[in-house]
mmCIF file of C-alpha atoms in Angstrom:
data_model
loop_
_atom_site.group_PDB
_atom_site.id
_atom_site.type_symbol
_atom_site.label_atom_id
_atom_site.label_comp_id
_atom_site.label_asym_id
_atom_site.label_seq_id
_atom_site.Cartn_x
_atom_site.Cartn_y
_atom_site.Cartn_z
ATOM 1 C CA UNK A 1 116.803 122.505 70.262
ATOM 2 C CA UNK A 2 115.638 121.926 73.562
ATOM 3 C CA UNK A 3 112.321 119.926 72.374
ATOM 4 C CA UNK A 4 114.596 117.448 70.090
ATOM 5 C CA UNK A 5 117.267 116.806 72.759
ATOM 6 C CA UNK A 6 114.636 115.281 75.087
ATOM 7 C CA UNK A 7 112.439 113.215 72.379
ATOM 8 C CA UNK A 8 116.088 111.902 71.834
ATOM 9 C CA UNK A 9 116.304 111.010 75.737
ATOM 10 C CA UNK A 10 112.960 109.527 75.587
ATOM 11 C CA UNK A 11 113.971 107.511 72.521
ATOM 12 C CA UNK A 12 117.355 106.337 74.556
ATOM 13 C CA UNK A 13 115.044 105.670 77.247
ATOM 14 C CA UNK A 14 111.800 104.003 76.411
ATOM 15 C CA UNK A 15 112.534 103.122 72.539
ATOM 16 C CA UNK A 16 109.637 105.483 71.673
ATOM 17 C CA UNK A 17 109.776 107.937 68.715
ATOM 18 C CA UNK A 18 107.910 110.903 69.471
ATOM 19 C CA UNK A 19 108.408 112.270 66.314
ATOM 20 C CA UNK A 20 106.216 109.609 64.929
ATOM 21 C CA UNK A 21 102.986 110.093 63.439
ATOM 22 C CA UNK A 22 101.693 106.852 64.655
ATOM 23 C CA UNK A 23 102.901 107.577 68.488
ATOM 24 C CA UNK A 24 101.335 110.860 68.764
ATOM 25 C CA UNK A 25 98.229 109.507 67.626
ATOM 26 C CA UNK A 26 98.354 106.195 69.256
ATOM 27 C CA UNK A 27 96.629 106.131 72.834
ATOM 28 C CA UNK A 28 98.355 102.930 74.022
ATOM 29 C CA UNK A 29 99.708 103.226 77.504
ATOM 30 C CA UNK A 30 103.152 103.468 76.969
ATOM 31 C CA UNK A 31 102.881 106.286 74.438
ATOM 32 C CA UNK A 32 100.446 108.369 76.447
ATOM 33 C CA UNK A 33 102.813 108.034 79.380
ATOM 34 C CA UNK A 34 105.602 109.060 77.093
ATOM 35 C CA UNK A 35 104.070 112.200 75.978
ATOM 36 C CA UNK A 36 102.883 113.020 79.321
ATOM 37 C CA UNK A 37 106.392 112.970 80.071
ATOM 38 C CA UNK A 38 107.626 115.430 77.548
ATOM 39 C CA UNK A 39 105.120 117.473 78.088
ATOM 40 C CA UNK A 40 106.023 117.609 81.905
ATOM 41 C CA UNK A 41 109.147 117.847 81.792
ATOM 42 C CA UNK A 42 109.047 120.711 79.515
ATOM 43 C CA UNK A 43 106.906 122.794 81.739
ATOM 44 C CA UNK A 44 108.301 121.899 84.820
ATOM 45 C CA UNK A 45 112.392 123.046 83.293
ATOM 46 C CA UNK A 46 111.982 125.225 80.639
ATOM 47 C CA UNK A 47 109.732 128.267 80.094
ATOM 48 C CA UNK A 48 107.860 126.445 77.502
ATOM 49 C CA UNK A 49 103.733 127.636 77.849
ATOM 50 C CA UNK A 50 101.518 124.436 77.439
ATOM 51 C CA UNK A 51 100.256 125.601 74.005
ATOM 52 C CA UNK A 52 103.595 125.878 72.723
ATOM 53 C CA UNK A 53 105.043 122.276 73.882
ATOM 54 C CA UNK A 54 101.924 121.622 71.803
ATOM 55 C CA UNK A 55 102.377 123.241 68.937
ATOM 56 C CA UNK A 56 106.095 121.205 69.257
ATOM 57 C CA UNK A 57 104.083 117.538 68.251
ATOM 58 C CA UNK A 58 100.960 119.168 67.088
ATOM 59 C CA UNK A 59 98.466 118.841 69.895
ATOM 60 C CA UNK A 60 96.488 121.297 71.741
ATOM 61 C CA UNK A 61 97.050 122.964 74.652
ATOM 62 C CA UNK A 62 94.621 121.338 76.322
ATOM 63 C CA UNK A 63 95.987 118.164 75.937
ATOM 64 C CA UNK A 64 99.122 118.858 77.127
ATOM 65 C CA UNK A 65 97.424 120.486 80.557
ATOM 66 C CA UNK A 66 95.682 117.642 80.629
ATOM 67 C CA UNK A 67 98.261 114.539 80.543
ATOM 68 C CA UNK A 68 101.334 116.678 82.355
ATOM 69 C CA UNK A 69 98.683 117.183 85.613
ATOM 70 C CA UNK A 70 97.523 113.318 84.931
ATOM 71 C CA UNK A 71 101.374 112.709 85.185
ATOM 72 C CA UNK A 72 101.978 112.661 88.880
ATOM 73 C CA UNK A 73 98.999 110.642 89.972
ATOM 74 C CA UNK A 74 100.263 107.756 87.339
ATOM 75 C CA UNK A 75 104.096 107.970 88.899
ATOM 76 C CA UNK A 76 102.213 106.923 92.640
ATOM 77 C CA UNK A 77 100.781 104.170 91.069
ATOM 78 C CA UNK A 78 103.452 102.820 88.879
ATOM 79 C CA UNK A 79 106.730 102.182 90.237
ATOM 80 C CA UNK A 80 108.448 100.993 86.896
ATOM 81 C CA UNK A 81 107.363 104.703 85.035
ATOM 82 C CA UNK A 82 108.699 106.209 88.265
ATOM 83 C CA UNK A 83 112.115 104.934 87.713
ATOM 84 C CA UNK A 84 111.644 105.339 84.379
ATOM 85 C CA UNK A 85 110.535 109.053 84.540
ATOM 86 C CA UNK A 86 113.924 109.483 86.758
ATOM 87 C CA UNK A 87 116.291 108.274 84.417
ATOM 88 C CA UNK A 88 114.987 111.048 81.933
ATOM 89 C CA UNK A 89 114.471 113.952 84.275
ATOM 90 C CA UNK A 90 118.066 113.237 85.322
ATOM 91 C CA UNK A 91 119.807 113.030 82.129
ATOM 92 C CA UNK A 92 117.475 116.082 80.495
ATOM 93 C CA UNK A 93 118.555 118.238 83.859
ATOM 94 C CA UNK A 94 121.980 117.397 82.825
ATOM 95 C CA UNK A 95 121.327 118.437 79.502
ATOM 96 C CA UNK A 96 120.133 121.549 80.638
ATOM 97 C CA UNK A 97 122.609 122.329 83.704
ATOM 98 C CA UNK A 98 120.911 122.039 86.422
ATOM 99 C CA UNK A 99 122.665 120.308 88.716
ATOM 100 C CA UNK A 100 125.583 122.333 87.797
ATOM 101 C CA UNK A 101 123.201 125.750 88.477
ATOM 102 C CA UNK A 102 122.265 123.990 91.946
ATOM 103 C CA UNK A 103 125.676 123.106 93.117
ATOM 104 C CA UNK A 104 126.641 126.665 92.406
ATOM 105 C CA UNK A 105 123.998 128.121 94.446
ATOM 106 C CA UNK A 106 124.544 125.783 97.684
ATOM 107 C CA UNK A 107 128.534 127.203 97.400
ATOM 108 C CA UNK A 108 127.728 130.542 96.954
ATOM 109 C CA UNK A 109 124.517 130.297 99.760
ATOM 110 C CA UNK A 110 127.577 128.598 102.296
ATOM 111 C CA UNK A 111 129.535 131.705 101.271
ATOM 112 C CA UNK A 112 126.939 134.391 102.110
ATOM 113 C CA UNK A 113 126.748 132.484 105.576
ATOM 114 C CA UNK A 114 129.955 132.484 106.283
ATOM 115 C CA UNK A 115 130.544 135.930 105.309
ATOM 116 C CA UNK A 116 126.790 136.949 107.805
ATOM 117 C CA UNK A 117 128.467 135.439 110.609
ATOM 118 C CA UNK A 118 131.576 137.325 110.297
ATOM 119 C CA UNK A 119 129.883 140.412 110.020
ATOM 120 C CA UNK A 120 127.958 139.405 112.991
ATOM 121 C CA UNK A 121 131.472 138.726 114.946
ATOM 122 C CA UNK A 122 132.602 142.076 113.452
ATOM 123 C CA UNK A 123 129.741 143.935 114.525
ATOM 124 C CA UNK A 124 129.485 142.511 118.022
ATOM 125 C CA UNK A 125 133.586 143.870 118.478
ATOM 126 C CA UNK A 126 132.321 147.151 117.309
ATOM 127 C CA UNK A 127 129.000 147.157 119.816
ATOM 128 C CA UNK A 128 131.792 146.483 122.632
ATOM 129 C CA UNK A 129 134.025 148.634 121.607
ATOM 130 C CA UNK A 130 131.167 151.194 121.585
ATOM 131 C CA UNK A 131 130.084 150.453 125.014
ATOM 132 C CA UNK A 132 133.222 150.748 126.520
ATOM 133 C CA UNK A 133 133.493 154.143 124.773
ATOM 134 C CA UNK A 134 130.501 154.911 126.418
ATOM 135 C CA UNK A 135 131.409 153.622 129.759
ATOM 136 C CA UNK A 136 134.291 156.008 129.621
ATOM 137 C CA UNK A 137 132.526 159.208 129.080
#
């Protein structure tokens, strides 16, 4: 399941347990930054609503709102969570295929332009040929 997978990247990442009593409740730094995180990172790359990521480590939805928009401001302001934050929205778009999805796109969007501007050559012979039809008459 999506939700495990990326506790498990957090875990690999920041040696917190998110499946721990003790770290949802706890409001040190590091573990409100590490939920905030989740929470994030769910919303932003899945279609996971804020009251269900909740329901995932029992908290409201409310909460979840509330530390995923507090999220960004903290990432200006700390450069080690930054880099931090990186290394797990890397390795859970990974998980998920992104990058894969996105490299696909960008060759099939190079495609579709190449084959627009051969139409355009194509249809520019055709106006000629037209004209010349035309010219003729």
């Amino acid at each position: 399941m999506i939700t495990k997978d990326l506790k498990n990247i957090i875990k690999e990442e920041t040696t917190i347990d998110l499946d721990s009593e003790h770290v949802m409740h706890c409001r040190d730094r590091e573990n409100v930054e590490a939920r905030a995180m989740y929470y994030s990172l769910l919303r932003k790359y899945t279609n996971m609503t804020y009251l269900k990521i909740g329901k995932s480590v029992g908290k409201n939805h409310a909460t979840v709102m509330h530390a995923a928009n507090s999220l960004p401001f903290w990432l200006k302001q700390d450069e080690g969570l930054f880099n931090t934050y990186n290394r797990i929205s890397n390795k859970f778009r990974k998980l998920l295929g992104y990058d894969e999805t996105k490299h696909r796109i960008e060759l099939n969007i190079e495609a579709i332009l190449a084959q627009n501007l051969e139409l355009k050559r194509q249809y520019e012979k055709l106006q000629k040929k037209y004209e010349q039809i035309n010219m003729l008459d």
